XYZ file of C-alpha atoms in Angstrom:
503
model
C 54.034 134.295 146.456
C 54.472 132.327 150.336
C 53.154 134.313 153.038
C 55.304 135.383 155.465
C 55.283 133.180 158.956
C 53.312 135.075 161.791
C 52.312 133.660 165.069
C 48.453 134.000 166.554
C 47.093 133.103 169.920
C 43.548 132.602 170.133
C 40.649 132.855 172.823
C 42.170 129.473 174.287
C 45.392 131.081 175.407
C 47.160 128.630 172.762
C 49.413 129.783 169.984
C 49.444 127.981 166.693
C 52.734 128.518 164.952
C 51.255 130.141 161.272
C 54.778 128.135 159.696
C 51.846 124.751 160.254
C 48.918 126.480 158.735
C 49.992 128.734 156.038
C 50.470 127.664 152.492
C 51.512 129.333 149.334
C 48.961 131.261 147.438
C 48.587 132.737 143.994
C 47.794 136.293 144.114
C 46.045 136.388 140.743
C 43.833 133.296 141.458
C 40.839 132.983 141.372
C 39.802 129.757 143.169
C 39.406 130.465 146.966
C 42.215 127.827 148.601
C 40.945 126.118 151.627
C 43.214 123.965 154.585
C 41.878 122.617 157.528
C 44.044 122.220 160.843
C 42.552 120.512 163.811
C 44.198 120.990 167.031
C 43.580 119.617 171.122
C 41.263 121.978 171.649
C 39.019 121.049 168.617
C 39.580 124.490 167.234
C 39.231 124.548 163.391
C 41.336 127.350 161.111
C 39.795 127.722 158.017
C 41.788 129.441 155.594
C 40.754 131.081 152.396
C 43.545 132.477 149.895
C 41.829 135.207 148.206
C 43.311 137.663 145.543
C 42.887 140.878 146.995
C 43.846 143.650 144.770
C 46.773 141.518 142.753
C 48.892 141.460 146.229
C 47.111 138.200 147.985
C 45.261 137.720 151.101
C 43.744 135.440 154.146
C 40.660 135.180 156.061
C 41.257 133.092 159.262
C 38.058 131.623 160.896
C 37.896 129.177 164.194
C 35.105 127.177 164.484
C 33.519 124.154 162.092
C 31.336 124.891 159.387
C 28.527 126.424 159.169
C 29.427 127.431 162.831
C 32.387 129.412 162.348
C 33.304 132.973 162.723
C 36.323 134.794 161.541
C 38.746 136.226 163.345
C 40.893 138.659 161.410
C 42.239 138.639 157.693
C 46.098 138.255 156.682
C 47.199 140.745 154.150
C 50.607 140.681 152.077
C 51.138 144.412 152.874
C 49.886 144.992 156.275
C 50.095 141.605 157.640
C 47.507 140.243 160.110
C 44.541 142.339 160.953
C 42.154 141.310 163.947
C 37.971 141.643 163.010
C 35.997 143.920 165.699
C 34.864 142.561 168.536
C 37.887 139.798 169.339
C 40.066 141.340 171.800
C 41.447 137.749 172.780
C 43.628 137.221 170.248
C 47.285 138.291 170.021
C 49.353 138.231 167.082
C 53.197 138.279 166.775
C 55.020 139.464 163.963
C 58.104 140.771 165.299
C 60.276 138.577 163.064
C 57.843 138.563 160.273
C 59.420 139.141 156.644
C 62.965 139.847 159.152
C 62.129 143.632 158.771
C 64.739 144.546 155.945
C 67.697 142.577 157.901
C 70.948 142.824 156.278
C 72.772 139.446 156.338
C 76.034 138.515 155.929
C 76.344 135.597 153.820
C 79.762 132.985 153.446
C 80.600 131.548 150.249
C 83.343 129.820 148.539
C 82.715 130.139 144.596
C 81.742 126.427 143.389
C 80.522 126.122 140.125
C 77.214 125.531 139.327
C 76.328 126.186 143.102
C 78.022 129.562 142.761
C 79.461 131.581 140.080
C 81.361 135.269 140.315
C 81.965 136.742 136.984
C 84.143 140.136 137.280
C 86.038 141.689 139.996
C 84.620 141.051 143.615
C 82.300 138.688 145.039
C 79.081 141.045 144.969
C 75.792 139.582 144.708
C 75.619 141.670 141.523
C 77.893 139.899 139.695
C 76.995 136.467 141.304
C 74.815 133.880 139.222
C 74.342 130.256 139.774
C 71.950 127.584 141.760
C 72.706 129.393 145.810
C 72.740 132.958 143.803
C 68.838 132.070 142.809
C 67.758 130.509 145.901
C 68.675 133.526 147.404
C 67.511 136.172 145.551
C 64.001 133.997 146.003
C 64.528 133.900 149.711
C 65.134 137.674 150.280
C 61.950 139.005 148.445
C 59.935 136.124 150.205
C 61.571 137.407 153.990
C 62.244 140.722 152.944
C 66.015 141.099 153.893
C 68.842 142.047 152.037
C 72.760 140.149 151.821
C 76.398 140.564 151.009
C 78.609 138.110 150.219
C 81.587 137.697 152.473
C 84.714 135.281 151.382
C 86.899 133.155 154.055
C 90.275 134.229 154.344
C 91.290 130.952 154.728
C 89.665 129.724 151.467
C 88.306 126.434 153.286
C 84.418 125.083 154.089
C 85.271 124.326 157.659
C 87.275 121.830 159.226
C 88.710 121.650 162.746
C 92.548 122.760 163.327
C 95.064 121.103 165.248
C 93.986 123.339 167.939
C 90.411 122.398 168.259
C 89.267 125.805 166.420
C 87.509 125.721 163.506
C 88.253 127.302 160.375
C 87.073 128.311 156.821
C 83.025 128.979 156.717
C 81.862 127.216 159.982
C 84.615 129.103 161.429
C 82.455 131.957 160.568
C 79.302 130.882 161.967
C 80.809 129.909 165.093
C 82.614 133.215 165.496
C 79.255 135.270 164.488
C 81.247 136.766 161.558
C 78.118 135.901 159.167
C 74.584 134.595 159.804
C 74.355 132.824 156.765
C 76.366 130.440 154.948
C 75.282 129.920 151.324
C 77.568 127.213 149.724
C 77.736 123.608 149.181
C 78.127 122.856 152.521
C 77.903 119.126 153.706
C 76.250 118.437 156.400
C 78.284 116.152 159.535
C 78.266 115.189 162.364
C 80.768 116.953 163.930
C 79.708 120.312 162.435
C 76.318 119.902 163.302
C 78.075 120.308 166.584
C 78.726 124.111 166.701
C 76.837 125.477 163.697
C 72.897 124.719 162.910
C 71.501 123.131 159.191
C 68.562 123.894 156.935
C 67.077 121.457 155.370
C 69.393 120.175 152.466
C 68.692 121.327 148.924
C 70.906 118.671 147.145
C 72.098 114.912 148.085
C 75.299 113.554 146.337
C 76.738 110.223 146.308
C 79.759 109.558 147.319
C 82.469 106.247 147.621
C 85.948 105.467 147.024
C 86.985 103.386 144.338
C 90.008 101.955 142.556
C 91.941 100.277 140.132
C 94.672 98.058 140.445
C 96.209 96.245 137.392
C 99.785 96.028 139.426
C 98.754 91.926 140.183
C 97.723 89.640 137.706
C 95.250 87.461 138.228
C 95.042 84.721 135.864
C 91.660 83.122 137.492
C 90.411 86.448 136.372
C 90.194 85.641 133.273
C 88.263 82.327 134.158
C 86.068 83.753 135.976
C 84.644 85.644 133.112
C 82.333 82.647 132.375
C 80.454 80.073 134.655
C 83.045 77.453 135.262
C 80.088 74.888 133.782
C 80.122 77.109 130.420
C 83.737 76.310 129.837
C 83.266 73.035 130.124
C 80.499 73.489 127.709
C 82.492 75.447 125.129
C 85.280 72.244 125.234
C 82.503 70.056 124.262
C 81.193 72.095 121.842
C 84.714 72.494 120.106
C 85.456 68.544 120.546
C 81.809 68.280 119.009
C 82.638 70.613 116.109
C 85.858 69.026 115.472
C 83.804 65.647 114.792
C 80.938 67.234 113.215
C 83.497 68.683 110.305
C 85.793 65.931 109.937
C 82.552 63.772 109.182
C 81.385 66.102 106.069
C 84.796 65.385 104.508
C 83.947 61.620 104.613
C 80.788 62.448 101.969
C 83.601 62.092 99.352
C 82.969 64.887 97.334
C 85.969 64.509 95.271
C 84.029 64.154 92.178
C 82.414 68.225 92.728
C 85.880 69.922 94.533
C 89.398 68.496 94.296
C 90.528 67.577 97.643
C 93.945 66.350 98.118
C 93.696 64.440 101.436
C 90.880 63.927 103.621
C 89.558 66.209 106.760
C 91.316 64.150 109.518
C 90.075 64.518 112.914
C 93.540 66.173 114.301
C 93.150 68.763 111.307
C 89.525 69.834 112.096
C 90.264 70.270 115.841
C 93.175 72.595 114.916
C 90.986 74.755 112.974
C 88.153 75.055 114.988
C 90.640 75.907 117.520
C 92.041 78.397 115.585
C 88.781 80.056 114.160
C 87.894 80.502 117.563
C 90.806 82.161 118.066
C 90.566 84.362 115.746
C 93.601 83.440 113.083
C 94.046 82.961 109.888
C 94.474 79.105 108.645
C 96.184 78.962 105.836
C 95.370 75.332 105.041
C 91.648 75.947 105.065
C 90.548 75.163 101.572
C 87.242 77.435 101.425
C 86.519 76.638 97.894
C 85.502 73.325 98.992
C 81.762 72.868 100.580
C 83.156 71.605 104.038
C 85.458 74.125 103.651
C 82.924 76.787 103.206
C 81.052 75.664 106.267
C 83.441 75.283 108.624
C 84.807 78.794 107.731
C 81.961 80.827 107.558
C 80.595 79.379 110.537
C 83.104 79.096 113.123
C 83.958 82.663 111.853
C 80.429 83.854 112.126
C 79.751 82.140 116.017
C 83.255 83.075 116.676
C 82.844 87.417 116.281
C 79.843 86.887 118.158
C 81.440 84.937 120.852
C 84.185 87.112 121.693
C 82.129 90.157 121.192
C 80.446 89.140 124.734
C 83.932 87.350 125.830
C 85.593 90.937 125.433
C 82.876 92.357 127.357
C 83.277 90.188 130.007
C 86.636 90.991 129.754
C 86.321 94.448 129.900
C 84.051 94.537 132.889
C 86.253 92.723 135.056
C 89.547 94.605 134.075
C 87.803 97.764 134.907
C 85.052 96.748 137.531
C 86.448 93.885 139.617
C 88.185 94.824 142.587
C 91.747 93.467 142.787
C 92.240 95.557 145.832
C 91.694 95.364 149.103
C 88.711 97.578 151.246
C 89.970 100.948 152.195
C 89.195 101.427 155.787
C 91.435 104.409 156.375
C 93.708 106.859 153.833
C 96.451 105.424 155.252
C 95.558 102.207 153.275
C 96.104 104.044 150.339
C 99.073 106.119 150.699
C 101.591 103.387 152.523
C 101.078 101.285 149.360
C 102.888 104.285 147.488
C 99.720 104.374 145.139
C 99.036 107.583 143.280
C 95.916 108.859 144.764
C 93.531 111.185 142.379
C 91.098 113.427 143.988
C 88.772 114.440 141.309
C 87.729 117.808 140.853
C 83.867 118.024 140.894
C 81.159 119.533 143.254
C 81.196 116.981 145.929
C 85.111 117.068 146.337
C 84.586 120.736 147.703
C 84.831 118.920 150.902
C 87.785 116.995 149.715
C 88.088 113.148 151.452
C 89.165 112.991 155.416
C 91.489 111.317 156.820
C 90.659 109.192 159.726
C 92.021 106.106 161.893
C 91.824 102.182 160.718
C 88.744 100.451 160.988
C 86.834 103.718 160.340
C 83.723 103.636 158.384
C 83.742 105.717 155.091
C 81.528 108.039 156.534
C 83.699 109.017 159.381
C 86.374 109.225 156.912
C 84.305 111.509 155.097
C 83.497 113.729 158.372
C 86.899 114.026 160.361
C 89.508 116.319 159.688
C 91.294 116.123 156.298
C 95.483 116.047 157.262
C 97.744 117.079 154.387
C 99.512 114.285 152.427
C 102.253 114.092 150.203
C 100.690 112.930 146.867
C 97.343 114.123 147.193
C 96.304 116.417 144.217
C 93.440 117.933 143.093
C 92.691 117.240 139.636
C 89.566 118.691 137.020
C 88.590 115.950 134.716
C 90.422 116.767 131.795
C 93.521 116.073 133.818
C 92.425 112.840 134.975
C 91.413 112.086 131.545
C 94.732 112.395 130.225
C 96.269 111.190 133.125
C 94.150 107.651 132.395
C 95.260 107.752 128.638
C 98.859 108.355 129.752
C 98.960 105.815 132.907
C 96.514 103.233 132.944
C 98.111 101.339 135.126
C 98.321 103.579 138.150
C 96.056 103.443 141.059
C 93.094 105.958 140.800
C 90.749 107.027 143.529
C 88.141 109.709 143.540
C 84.645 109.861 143.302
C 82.417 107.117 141.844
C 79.902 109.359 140.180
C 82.916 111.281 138.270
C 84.224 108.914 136.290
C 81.346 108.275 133.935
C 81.886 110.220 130.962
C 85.970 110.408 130.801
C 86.809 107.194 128.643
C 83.570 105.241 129.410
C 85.726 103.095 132.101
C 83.330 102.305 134.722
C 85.019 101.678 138.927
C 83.965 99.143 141.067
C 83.111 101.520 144.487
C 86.044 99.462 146.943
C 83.108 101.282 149.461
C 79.495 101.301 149.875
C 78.267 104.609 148.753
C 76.439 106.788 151.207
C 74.728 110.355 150.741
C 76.237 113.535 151.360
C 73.588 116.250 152.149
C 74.306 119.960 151.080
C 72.353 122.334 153.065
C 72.550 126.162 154.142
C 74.702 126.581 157.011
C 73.425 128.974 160.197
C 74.651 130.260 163.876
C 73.649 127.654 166.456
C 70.104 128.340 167.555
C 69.581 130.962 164.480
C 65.866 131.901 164.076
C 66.404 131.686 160.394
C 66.850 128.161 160.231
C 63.217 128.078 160.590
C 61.787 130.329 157.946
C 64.310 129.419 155.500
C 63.390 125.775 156.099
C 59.509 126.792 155.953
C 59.834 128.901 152.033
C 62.375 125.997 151.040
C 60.081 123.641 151.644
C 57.112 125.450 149.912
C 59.394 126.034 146.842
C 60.706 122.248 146.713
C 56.795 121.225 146.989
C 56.207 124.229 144.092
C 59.101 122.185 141.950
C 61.193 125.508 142.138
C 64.237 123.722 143.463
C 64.081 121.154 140.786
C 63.878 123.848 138.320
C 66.640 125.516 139.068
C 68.982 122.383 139.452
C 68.077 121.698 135.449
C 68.606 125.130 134.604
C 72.299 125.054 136.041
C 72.476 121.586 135.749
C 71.769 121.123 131.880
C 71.538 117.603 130.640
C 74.905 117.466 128.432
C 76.743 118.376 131.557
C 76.059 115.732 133.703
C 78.849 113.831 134.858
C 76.962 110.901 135.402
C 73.531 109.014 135.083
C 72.000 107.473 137.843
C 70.445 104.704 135.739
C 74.070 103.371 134.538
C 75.774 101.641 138.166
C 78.876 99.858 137.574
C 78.355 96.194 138.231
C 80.577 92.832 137.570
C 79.543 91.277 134.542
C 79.238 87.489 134.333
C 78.321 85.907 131.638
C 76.335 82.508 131.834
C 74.803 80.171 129.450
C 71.445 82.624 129.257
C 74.246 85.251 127.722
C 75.189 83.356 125.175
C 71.876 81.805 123.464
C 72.196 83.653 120.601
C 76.113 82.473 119.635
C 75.543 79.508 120.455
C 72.108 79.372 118.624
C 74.076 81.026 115.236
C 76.303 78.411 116.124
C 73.864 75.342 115.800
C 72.300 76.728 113.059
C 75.464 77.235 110.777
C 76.656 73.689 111.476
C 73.199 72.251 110.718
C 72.396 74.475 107.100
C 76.109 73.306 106.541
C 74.981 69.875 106.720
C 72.175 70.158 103.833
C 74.497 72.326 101.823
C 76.349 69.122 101.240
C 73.387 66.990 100.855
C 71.747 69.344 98.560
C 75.057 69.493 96.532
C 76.078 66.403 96.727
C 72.520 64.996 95.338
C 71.726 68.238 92.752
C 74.827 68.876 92.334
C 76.678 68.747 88.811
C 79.811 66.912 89.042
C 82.889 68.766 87.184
């Protein structure tokens, strides 16, 4: 269990807020828990969490040992109770545990922040991550909650009339005292409404495709300009290398009608690395055997990375230019995707040109033709159907769709969710106080992997999309298969030519 903040004064006439002292305490334990807090006056609060009969407890001395003495004991039940004799000190406790409050809570149902299965939006039939925070939170500050549901169905975003609307509207209007909901915190509502500290950070950027240009450098670019050259030689080099095994003369083991001229072994060295049949290509001859097998062998492994490289640039590199403002994006006549996952609650803001992402992000969203709100499946099918349209959303949704990974077009930046309250709330504090407690406990993590299960993560935050480019360290093993074919070719023919019966 967390004790309940209280507030003492002691014989200095100085109060010591019990939110800095206190710390969570098992009431079965049986190790005494001791914290030390020093303060101007070189007082010293020594306090001992001991189980008294299963509900928890507190002894609270002043003083440094041995010299101490105690001045009172904290119980879970009858909260703080002075010892005889010290008249001096004055506790406060008038907000302690909120006495039962009823609070009005604002919500908008998000899944897996918040859930409502049934009719109504009653904590009863409520489940999800905010659902068990506060259930947590109103046994640990004793108050009790409803839910209550904008009318306006929005999170909060100024009008054209400088009111706000949706949940903040809310706060600011004293309609509710709590907002429980995947609320990001801004600027501009930090403004009129007050924060708790936030209980989960997303990621956010734009990003985009653009296959409407063709670059042909792109496909250049996929290697180091130095490892084309490279790969020229290497082919001119093979070219030679073959045509030179058909001048062994091995007529008298395989029947071959005309020699291996230099023209012919360029052509199919080109064409094996192409990846085409050559009909010409006599593979029952040795040379014949070599150059096939090898070429075809280095060749797979080659394009294997080429593709990759290919791959990563069609789908990472950016072809477009850096979105500064929405209105980059919609006077191109591109189709623009909002993706339907937990951070677009808050949907993407429009804002003027020149404006940093995260004042895009924070200013108020104006209705566009064009701009849809789409669930994953949709934009899954929509990808299979039109690959070639322009797609923006989130960069952490689109892992897991078709494997496609986006180049962000913007730095990413954090989006904070936190508990919204009324400006200058006094619950700001003790919810901030038992959410800390429970985040040092590992509660919070533990819920956000019970409603956050492994197989339904959208993305991994190991696997960032980055430009591939391949360089000669990428291709040591190809080219090493490579080397290796030509050369065993080579003693093939000697071998053959030397043990070999003629026919």
């Amino acid at each position: 269990m967390w004790l309940s903040p209280s507030q003492i004064q002691t014989n200095h006439k100085k109060k010591y807020d019990m939110l800095d002292i206190l710390q969570p305490f098992d009431a079965n334990a049986t190790e005494r828990s001791t914290k030390w807090i020093n303060n101007d006056d070189l007082d010293v609060f020594v306090m001992y969490a001991i189980p008294i009969n299963g509900t928890g407890g507190l002894t609270l001395q002043e003083g440094f040992p041995p010299l101490t003495r105690q001045l009172g004991c904290w119980d879970a039940e009858q909260g703080f109770l002075t010892d005889p004799g010290i008249g001096d000190i004055e506790v406060s406790q008038s907000f302690t545990a909120l006495n039962g409050a009823h609070l009005l809570v604002a919500h908008l149902p998000w899944p897996p922040f918040i859930i409502f299965s049934g009719a109504g939006h009653t904590s009863a039939n409520a489940s999800g991550f905010l659902p068990d925070l506060l259930e947590i939170l109103s046994v640990a500050l004793n108050f009790t909650f409803e839910y209550v549901h904008p009318n306006d169905c929005e999170w909060g975003g100024m009008d054209d009339n400088g009111s706000w609307n949706g949940i903040v509207g809310m706060l600011q209007d004293g309609i509710c005292q709590l907002a429980a909901a995947p609320l990001s915190i801004t600027t501009e509502r930090a403004k009129v409404i007050d924060f708790g500290n936030p209980f989960f950070l997303d990621e956010l950027s734009l990003f985009g495709y653009d296959h409407k240009t063709i670059n042909i450098s792109g496909y250049l670019s996929i290697f180091h300009p130095i490892l084309w050259v490279a790969l020229g030689v290497l082919i001119a080099i093979l070219a030679s290398y073959f045509h030179g095994l058909s001048r062994f003369h091995l007529e008298e083991f395989h029947s071959v009608p005309h020699m291996f001229s230099l023209g012919n072994a360029l052509g199919v060295v080109l064409i094996c690395f192409l990846q085409r049949q050559y009909p010409k290509l006599q593979i029952l001859t040795v040379y014949g055997r070599a150059l096939y097998l090898t070429t075809c062998l280095s060749t797979f492994m080659f394009f294997v990375f080429f593709c990759a490289g290919l791959t990563s640039h069609m789908t990472v590199h950016t072809n477009g230019n850096q979105i500064s403002s929405l209105d980059d994006i919609l006077e191109q006549e591109m189709q623009m995707i909002i993706l339907g996952t937990t951070s677009e609650a808050e949907r993407l803001k429009h804002a003027q040109p020149g404006s940093t992402l995260q004042k895009i992000y924070e200013q108020t969203m104006v209705n566009r033709p064009g701009t849809q709100l789409k669930s994953i499946q949709e934009v899954h099918q929509l990808l299979e159907s039109d690959p070639m349209n322009v797609y923006f959303g989130l960069k952490t949704s689109l892992h897991g769709l078709t494997g496609i990974k986006a180049h962000p077009l913007t730095k990413p930046f954090s989006v904070p969710f936190a508990f919204g309250f009324e400006k200058n709330s006094k619950l700001v504090r003790w919810f901030d106080y038992h959410m800390m407690k429970m985040s040092e406990s590992g509660l919070i993590d533990s819920l956000l992997h019970k409603w956050w299960p492994k197989e339904h993560h959208l993305y991994d935050e190991e696997e960032v999309a980055e430009l591939i480019s391949l360089d000669f360290a990428h291709l040591v093993f190809p080219f090493g298969v490579l080397t290796l074919g030509a050369l065993s070719s080579f003693f093939v023919i000697v071998i053959e030519r030397k043990w070999g019966d003629p026919k």
